[in-house]
């Protein structure tokens, strides 16, 4: 099965663990004792009940979530959360803080403003092209939440530690680094993550919300846009994206049982990042775009001496079996996304290719 697979450095949808794909292949014709494909079973069946309950239970165990947190599965991607979050949590007279660290934060801010909510951008790294994570941020003590993007997929930066908000609950877009490391969930009122970067295929967004935040949800919102609808019905108010949720469950199982949890995952991710940034630092040819101290362990962004060489690099890399290395169209350059499912072996093979490319063209 694996023979014709490339090393996949796609930013999202992204690589999935091979053993998860093998399980999906098996379940695609007949799931468990159902005699039906995983795509053919009812979302009201006992099989799907077990799948979604297991996905929630594993999420809670992996992140150490108490009973005061709800795990929801919602369609519309992380992009829907940009508006759903302020819609649900900010009433008239409320205010919230936002930290702007790149393209996705900028969009989250814009969507909250479309709704006419009172939000303050309390810090931004736009002055240096979003190449760093702001520190020593002064949050407003009266804010309902403080919104951050934990990992900036396009700019290649990441919060190494979460800011001290002086008690204001954090709200985080963790689309591109959820489940990549352990962290203190108590600081967070709400976390959301599109599955297609680190925990599954496209089609579902995981939302983790604290019970007291659910109390803020206004009655006068359409059912499908209310967090309370999903919380009351275990994300089964209407037909959910069954296949995506099932796949997320398999990835979480892999994280727990094959990897051995988030401490272990974080150590592997640190090793991968160290190998790749080390290769870039040693060379006079590649140049990391994110500032030291702010560099992402998930998306490694770098430039070559000129754009022609960058185009050649991406092309020759693909021919050699390394896919997805083109930078986001808005910033150019190169980017290697090294999410959970991309192994140390893939990163070592990539750095060997990079060194060879430098010897040829450097
Ligand atoms: C990819 C990404 C998004 C957008 O996700 P969609 O599911 O396509 O809406 C938002 N935020 C971050 C940090 C991302 O990486």
Short mmCIF file of C-alpha atoms and ligand atoms in Angstrom, two decimals:
data_model
loop_
_atom_site.label_atom_id
_atom_site.label_comp_id
_atom_site.label_asym_id
_atom_site.label_seq_id
_atom_site.Cartn_x
_atom_site.Cartn_y
_atom_site.Cartn_z
CA UNK A 1 0.00 0.00 0.00
CA UNK A 2 2.72 2.44 0.98
CA UNK A 3 4.96 1.93 -2.05
CA UNK A 4 3.76 4.80 -4.17
CA UNK A 5 3.18 7.28 -1.34
CA UNK A 6 5.32 10.41 -1.21
CA UNK A 7 6.63 12.22 1.85
CA UNK A 8 3.71 14.59 2.44
CA UNK A 9 4.47 18.08 3.78
CA UNK A 10 1.09 19.55 2.85
CA UNK A 11 -0.26 22.39 5.02
CA UNK A 12 -3.81 21.05 5.07
CA UNK A 13 -5.52 18.83 4.22
CA UNK A 14 -2.37 17.10 5.36
CA UNK A 15 -0.72 13.77 6.02
CA UNK A 16 -2.61 11.17 8.07
CA UNK A 17 -0.97 8.26 9.90
CA UNK A 18 -0.55 5.32 7.55
CA UNK A 19 -2.15 2.89 9.99
CA UNK A 20 -5.21 5.15 10.21
CA UNK A 21 -5.50 5.11 6.42
CA UNK A 22 -5.16 1.33 6.42
CA UNK A 23 -7.98 1.04 8.97
CA UNK A 24 -10.15 3.40 6.92
CA UNK A 25 -9.53 1.29 3.83
CA UNK A 26 -10.71 -1.78 5.69
CA UNK A 27 -13.78 -0.06 7.18
CA UNK A 28 -14.67 1.52 3.87
CA UNK A 29 -16.29 -1.67 2.60
CA UNK A 30 -17.58 -3.03 5.89
CA UNK A 31 -17.45 -1.42 9.31
CA UNK A 32 -17.16 -3.74 12.34
CA UNK A 33 -20.11 -6.17 12.35
CA UNK A 34 -22.42 -3.80 10.45
CA UNK A 35 -22.04 -5.25 6.97
CA UNK A 36 -22.00 -1.67 5.68
CA UNK A 37 -19.37 0.89 4.73
CA UNK A 38 -18.46 3.46 7.34
CA UNK A 39 -19.98 5.93 4.85
CA UNK A 40 -23.25 3.99 4.76
CA UNK A 41 -24.14 3.59 8.42
CA UNK A 42 -26.69 5.77 10.17
CA UNK A 43 -25.58 8.56 12.46
CA UNK A 44 -28.31 7.25 14.80
CA UNK A 45 -26.84 3.72 14.86
CA UNK A 46 -25.06 2.13 17.83
CA UNK A 47 -21.90 2.01 15.71
CA UNK A 48 -21.80 5.75 15.23
CA UNK A 49 -22.78 6.39 18.83
CA UNK A 50 -19.70 4.46 19.90
CA UNK A 51 -17.50 6.34 17.44
CA UNK A 52 -18.52 9.83 18.53
CA UNK A 53 -18.49 8.96 22.23
CA UNK A 54 -15.04 7.45 21.88
CA UNK A 55 -13.78 10.53 20.01
CA UNK A 56 -15.05 12.77 22.82
CA UNK A 57 -13.62 10.51 25.54
CA UNK A 58 -10.22 10.34 23.88
CA UNK A 59 -10.12 14.12 23.41
CA UNK A 60 -10.89 14.57 27.10
CA UNK A 61 -8.21 12.08 28.16
CA UNK A 62 -5.54 13.43 25.83
CA UNK A 63 -6.09 17.04 26.91
CA UNK A 64 -7.00 16.31 30.52
CA UNK A 65 -10.42 17.97 30.19
CA UNK A 66 -12.75 17.85 33.17
CA UNK A 67 -16.53 17.48 33.07
CA UNK A 68 -16.85 21.24 32.81
CA UNK A 69 -15.70 21.10 29.18
CA UNK A 70 -17.80 20.02 26.20
CA UNK A 71 -16.28 18.60 23.01
CA UNK A 72 -18.33 19.46 19.93
CA UNK A 73 -18.06 18.62 16.24
CA UNK A 74 -19.27 21.36 13.91
CA UNK A 75 -19.14 21.80 10.13
CA UNK A 76 -18.06 24.99 8.39
CA UNK A 77 -14.40 24.75 9.32
CA UNK A 78 -12.40 27.04 11.54
CA UNK A 79 -13.62 29.87 9.32
CA UNK A 80 -17.19 29.51 10.59
CA UNK A 81 -15.85 29.76 14.15
CA UNK A 82 -14.46 33.21 13.34
CA UNK A 83 -18.06 34.48 13.39
CA UNK A 84 -19.81 31.82 15.48
CA UNK A 85 -17.57 32.49 18.46
CA UNK A 86 -18.31 36.23 18.86
CA UNK A 87 -21.96 35.61 17.87
CA UNK A 88 -22.37 33.19 20.76
CA UNK A 89 -20.16 34.72 23.41
CA UNK A 90 -20.38 38.49 23.03
CA UNK A 91 -23.57 40.34 23.80
CA UNK A 92 -24.28 44.06 23.62
CA UNK A 93 -21.95 45.86 26.00
CA UNK A 94 -19.44 43.00 26.08
CA UNK A 95 -15.89 43.35 24.83
CA UNK A 96 -13.18 40.94 23.83
CA UNK A 97 -9.44 41.14 23.13
CA UNK A 98 -7.75 39.81 20.02
CA UNK A 99 -4.06 39.26 19.30
CA UNK A 100 -3.19 39.59 15.62
CA UNK A 101 -0.40 37.22 14.59
CA UNK A 102 -1.15 36.62 10.92
CA UNK A 103 -3.59 35.85 8.17
CA UNK A 104 -6.00 33.74 10.21
CA UNK A 105 -6.08 36.11 13.19
CA UNK A 106 -6.73 38.98 10.79
CA UNK A 107 -9.72 37.08 9.41
CA UNK A 108 -11.02 36.26 12.90
CA UNK A 109 -10.84 39.96 13.79
CA UNK A 110 -12.57 41.01 10.57
CA UNK A 111 -15.44 38.56 11.10
CA UNK A 112 -16.01 39.68 14.68
CA UNK A 113 -16.14 43.28 13.42
CA UNK A 114 -18.69 42.43 10.71
CA UNK A 115 -21.00 41.49 13.54
CA UNK A 116 -20.41 44.89 15.13
CA UNK A 117 -19.06 43.42 18.37
CA UNK A 118 -16.74 45.51 20.53
CA UNK A 119 -13.29 44.02 20.13
CA UNK A 120 -9.85 45.45 20.86
CA UNK A 121 -6.70 44.34 19.05
CA UNK A 122 -4.38 44.42 22.05
CA UNK A 123 -1.24 43.26 20.23
CA UNK A 124 -0.08 42.68 16.67
CA UNK A 125 3.08 41.48 14.97
CA UNK A 126 2.17 43.05 11.65
CA UNK A 127 4.99 45.62 11.99
CA UNK A 128 7.55 42.94 11.15
CA UNK A 129 5.48 40.97 8.66
CA UNK A 130 4.01 38.71 11.37
CA UNK A 131 7.43 37.06 11.79
CA UNK A 132 7.16 36.91 15.56
CA UNK A 133 4.81 36.34 18.50
CA UNK A 134 4.17 39.47 20.63
CA UNK A 135 5.13 39.28 24.29
CA UNK A 136 4.07 41.18 27.41
CA UNK A 137 0.59 41.84 26.11
CA UNK A 138 -1.67 44.05 28.21
CA UNK A 139 -5.12 42.46 28.20
CA UNK A 140 -8.27 44.29 29.29
CA UNK A 141 -9.44 42.89 32.59
CA UNK A 142 -13.09 43.34 31.56
CA UNK A 143 -12.76 41.29 28.36
CA UNK A 144 -15.00 38.21 28.02
CA UNK A 145 -12.17 36.36 26.29
CA UNK A 146 -8.74 36.93 24.78
CA UNK A 147 -8.46 35.42 21.32
CA UNK A 148 -5.19 34.04 19.99
CA UNK A 149 -4.09 31.88 17.06
CA UNK A 150 -1.81 29.37 18.76
CA UNK A 151 0.04 28.42 15.57
CA UNK A 152 0.23 30.59 12.49
CA UNK A 153 0.10 28.12 9.63
CA UNK A 154 1.03 30.59 6.91
CA UNK A 155 3.67 32.73 8.66
CA UNK A 156 5.31 29.81 10.49
CA UNK A 157 5.13 31.18 14.03
CA UNK A 158 3.72 29.62 17.19
CA UNK A 159 3.08 30.59 20.80
CA UNK A 160 5.76 28.60 22.67
CA UNK A 161 3.91 29.50 25.86
CA UNK A 162 0.45 30.93 26.24
CA UNK A 163 0.21 34.53 27.43
CA UNK A 164 -0.70 35.45 30.96
CA UNK A 165 -4.10 37.12 30.67
CA UNK A 166 -4.61 37.93 34.32
CA UNK A 167 -7.67 35.71 34.54
CA UNK A 168 -9.32 36.53 31.22
CA UNK A 169 -10.18 33.17 29.59
CA UNK A 170 -8.26 32.44 26.41
CA UNK A 171 -10.11 31.66 23.19
CA UNK A 172 -7.85 29.92 20.72
CA UNK A 173 -7.78 28.94 17.09
CA UNK A 174 -5.64 25.78 17.41
CA UNK A 175 -6.36 24.51 13.89
CA UNK A 176 -2.75 23.78 13.07
CA UNK A 177 -1.32 22.62 16.38
CA UNK A 178 -4.07 21.00 18.44
CA UNK A 179 -2.91 17.68 19.91
CA UNK A 180 0.73 18.49 19.07
CA UNK A 181 1.70 19.10 22.72
CA UNK A 182 0.21 19.10 26.21
CA UNK A 183 -0.93 22.41 27.69
CA UNK A 184 -2.89 23.78 30.63
CA UNK A 185 -6.51 23.74 29.43
CA UNK A 186 -7.75 25.56 32.51
CA UNK A 187 -6.69 28.86 30.92
CA UNK A 188 -9.08 28.34 28.01
CA UNK A 189 -12.78 29.13 27.73
CA UNK A 190 -12.97 27.90 24.15
CA UNK A 191 -10.69 26.17 21.66
CA UNK A 192 -11.49 25.39 18.04
CA UNK A 193 -9.59 23.50 15.37
CA UNK A 194 -10.39 22.53 11.81
CA UNK A 195 -9.54 18.83 11.67
CA UNK A 196 -7.66 18.82 8.39
CA UNK A 197 -4.28 19.95 9.72
CA UNK A 198 -3.47 17.74 12.65
CA UNK A 199 -6.35 15.44 13.57
CA UNK A 200 -8.19 14.20 10.50
CA UNK A 201 -9.56 14.90 7.04
CA UNK A 202 -11.43 18.06 6.03
CA UNK A 203 -15.10 18.44 6.90
CA UNK A 204 -15.29 18.96 10.63
CA UNK A 205 -14.13 21.45 13.23
CA UNK A 206 -13.52 20.38 16.82
CA UNK A 207 -14.80 22.90 19.39
CA UNK A 208 -13.95 22.59 23.06
CA UNK A 209 -16.02 24.90 25.24
CA UNK A 210 -16.28 25.43 28.99
CA UNK A 211 -19.72 25.12 30.57
CA UNK A 212 -19.82 28.73 31.80
CA UNK A 213 -19.24 29.94 28.24
CA UNK A 214 -22.29 27.98 27.09
CA UNK A 215 -24.36 30.09 29.47
CA UNK A 216 -23.48 33.16 27.39
CA UNK A 217 -25.16 31.79 24.25
CA UNK A 218 -28.22 33.91 23.39
CA UNK A 219 -31.59 32.24 22.74
CA UNK A 220 -32.15 34.37 19.66
CA UNK A 221 -29.73 32.63 17.34
CA UNK A 222 -30.57 30.08 14.64
CA UNK A 223 -30.20 26.52 16.00
CA UNK A 224 -27.33 25.52 13.74
CA UNK A 225 -25.29 28.54 14.85
CA UNK A 226 -25.68 27.95 18.60
CA UNK A 227 -23.08 26.04 20.61
CA UNK A 228 -25.84 24.97 22.98
CA UNK A 229 -27.57 23.01 20.20
CA UNK A 230 -24.45 20.91 19.65
CA UNK A 231 -23.77 20.51 23.38
CA UNK A 232 -27.35 19.40 24.15
CA UNK A 233 -27.39 16.81 21.35
CA UNK A 234 -23.82 15.43 21.51
CA UNK A 235 -23.23 17.06 18.08
CA UNK A 236 -26.09 14.97 16.66
CA UNK A 237 -28.81 17.60 16.26
CA UNK A 238 -28.66 17.07 12.50
CA UNK A 239 -26.60 14.67 10.38
CA UNK A 240 -22.99 15.32 11.32
CA UNK A 241 -19.98 14.77 9.03
CA UNK A 242 -19.85 11.10 10.05
CA UNK A 243 -16.83 10.08 8.01
CA UNK A 244 -14.70 13.00 9.22
CA UNK A 245 -15.62 12.37 12.87
CA UNK A 246 -14.89 8.66 12.48
CA UNK A 247 -11.46 9.51 11.01
CA UNK A 248 -10.72 11.93 13.86
CA UNK A 249 -11.55 9.15 16.30
CA UNK A 250 -9.01 6.88 14.61
CA UNK A 251 -6.33 9.59 14.72
CA UNK A 252 -6.98 10.15 18.43
CA UNK A 253 -6.74 6.40 19.04
CA UNK A 254 -3.40 6.39 17.20
CA UNK A 255 -2.22 9.30 19.35
CA UNK A 256 -3.12 7.52 22.57
CA UNK A 257 -2.23 3.94 21.74
CA UNK A 258 0.56 4.07 19.15
CA UNK A 259 2.29 7.34 20.03
CA UNK A 260 1.51 7.17 23.74
CA UNK A 261 0.00 10.57 24.44
CA UNK A 262 0.80 14.24 24.03
CA UNK A 263 4.04 14.35 26.05
CA UNK A 264 5.50 11.81 23.67
CA UNK A 265 4.00 13.53 20.63
CA UNK A 266 5.51 16.84 21.72
CA UNK A 267 8.96 15.27 22.08
CA UNK A 268 8.75 13.82 18.57
CA UNK A 269 7.54 17.15 17.18
CA UNK A 270 10.39 18.98 18.92
CA UNK A 271 12.91 16.56 17.44
CA UNK A 272 11.51 17.01 13.92
CA UNK A 273 11.58 20.80 14.21
CA UNK A 274 15.11 20.75 15.57
CA UNK A 275 16.34 18.63 12.65
CA UNK A 276 14.74 20.91 10.08
CA UNK A 277 15.63 24.29 11.62
CA UNK A 278 19.12 22.92 12.30
CA UNK A 279 19.56 22.15 8.61
CA UNK A 280 18.36 25.66 7.69
CA UNK A 281 20.59 27.34 10.30
CA UNK A 282 23.71 25.47 9.21
CA UNK A 283 23.30 26.49 5.61
CA UNK A 284 24.02 29.88 4.10
CA UNK A 285 21.49 29.04 1.41
CA UNK A 286 18.17 28.54 3.19
CA UNK A 287 16.80 31.27 5.46
CA UNK A 288 14.04 30.81 8.04
CA UNK A 289 11.41 33.55 7.84
CA UNK A 290 10.17 33.38 11.44
CA UNK A 291 12.25 34.96 14.19
CA UNK A 292 14.05 32.66 16.65
CA UNK A 293 11.91 32.08 19.73
CA UNK A 294 8.70 32.39 17.71
CA UNK A 295 9.28 29.56 15.26
CA UNK A 296 6.55 27.01 14.68
CA UNK A 297 7.16 23.34 15.28
CA UNK A 298 4.37 22.58 12.83
CA UNK A 299 4.98 24.82 9.80
CA UNK A 300 8.60 25.58 8.94
CA UNK A 301 8.73 28.54 6.54
CA UNK A 302 11.90 29.40 4.67
CA UNK A 303 13.30 31.19 1.66
CA UNK A 304 16.00 30.37 -0.87
CA UNK A 305 18.30 33.03 -2.42
CA UNK A 306 15.77 33.88 -5.17
CA UNK A 307 12.34 32.95 -6.48
CA UNK A 308 13.65 30.98 -9.45
CA UNK A 309 15.57 28.72 -7.08
CA UNK A 310 12.47 28.38 -4.90
CA UNK A 311 10.41 27.24 -7.87
CA UNK A 312 13.16 24.81 -8.87
CA UNK A 313 13.40 23.53 -5.30
CA UNK A 314 9.66 22.79 -5.08
CA UNK A 315 9.70 21.09 -8.48
CA UNK A 316 12.78 18.95 -7.91
CA UNK A 317 11.62 18.05 -4.42
CA UNK A 318 8.35 16.73 -5.80
CA UNK A 319 10.20 14.72 -8.43
CA UNK A 320 12.28 13.23 -5.60
CA UNK A 321 9.15 12.31 -3.63
CA UNK A 322 8.63 15.32 -1.29
CA UNK A 323 5.26 17.03 -1.73
CA UNK A 324 3.59 20.19 -0.44
CA UNK A 325 6.69 22.39 -0.01
CA UNK A 326 5.42 25.52 -1.73
CA UNK A 327 4.77 28.44 0.61
CA UNK A 328 1.25 29.88 0.89
CA UNK A 329 0.36 31.86 -2.21
CA UNK A 330 0.04 35.04 -0.13
CA UNK A 331 3.65 34.95 1.12
CA UNK A 332 5.62 32.88 -1.40
CA UNK A 333 8.79 31.02 -0.44
CA UNK A 334 8.77 27.49 0.89
CA UNK A 335 7.05 25.76 3.78
CA UNK A 336 7.36 22.28 5.20
CA UNK A 337 4.36 21.37 7.34
CA UNK A 338 5.46 18.72 9.81
CA UNK A 339 2.28 17.86 11.67
CA UNK A 340 1.89 14.89 14.01
CA UNK A 341 1.53 12.32 11.23
CA UNK A 342 4.76 13.33 9.47
CA UNK A 343 7.48 11.15 10.92
CA UNK A 344 11.08 11.84 11.91
CA UNK A 345 12.10 9.67 8.93
CA UNK A 346 10.32 12.03 6.52
CA UNK A 347 12.07 15.06 8.02
CA UNK A 348 15.48 13.38 7.87
CA UNK A 349 14.90 12.43 4.24
CA UNK A 350 13.87 16.03 3.47
CA UNK A 351 16.98 17.55 5.07
CA UNK A 352 19.18 15.12 3.11
CA UNK A 353 17.45 16.34 -0.05
CA UNK A 354 17.88 19.98 1.01
CA UNK A 355 21.60 19.50 1.61
CA UNK A 356 22.00 17.85 -1.76
CA UNK A 357 20.05 20.68 -3.44
CA UNK A 358 22.30 23.23 -1.75
CA UNK A 359 25.43 21.42 -2.93
CA UNK A 360 24.12 21.51 -6.49
CA UNK A 361 22.81 25.08 -6.64
CA UNK A 362 24.40 26.89 -3.67
C1 LIG B 1 -6.40 26.34 7.97
C2 LIG B 1 -6.66 27.29 9.07
C3 LIG B 1 -7.89 27.95 9.20
C4 LIG B 1 -9.01 27.80 8.19
O1 LIG B 1 -9.61 26.58 8.37
P1 LIG B 1 -10.90 26.13 7.52
O2 LIG B 1 -11.25 24.84 8.15
O3 LIG B 1 -10.46 26.01 6.08
O4 LIG B 1 -11.95 27.15 7.68
C5 LIG B 1 -8.07 28.79 10.27
N1 LIG B 1 -7.10 28.97 11.19
C6 LIG B 1 -5.91 28.35 11.10
C7 LIG B 1 -4.86 28.58 12.14
C8 LIG B 1 -5.65 27.49 10.04
O5 LIG B 1 -4.47 26.86 9.94
#
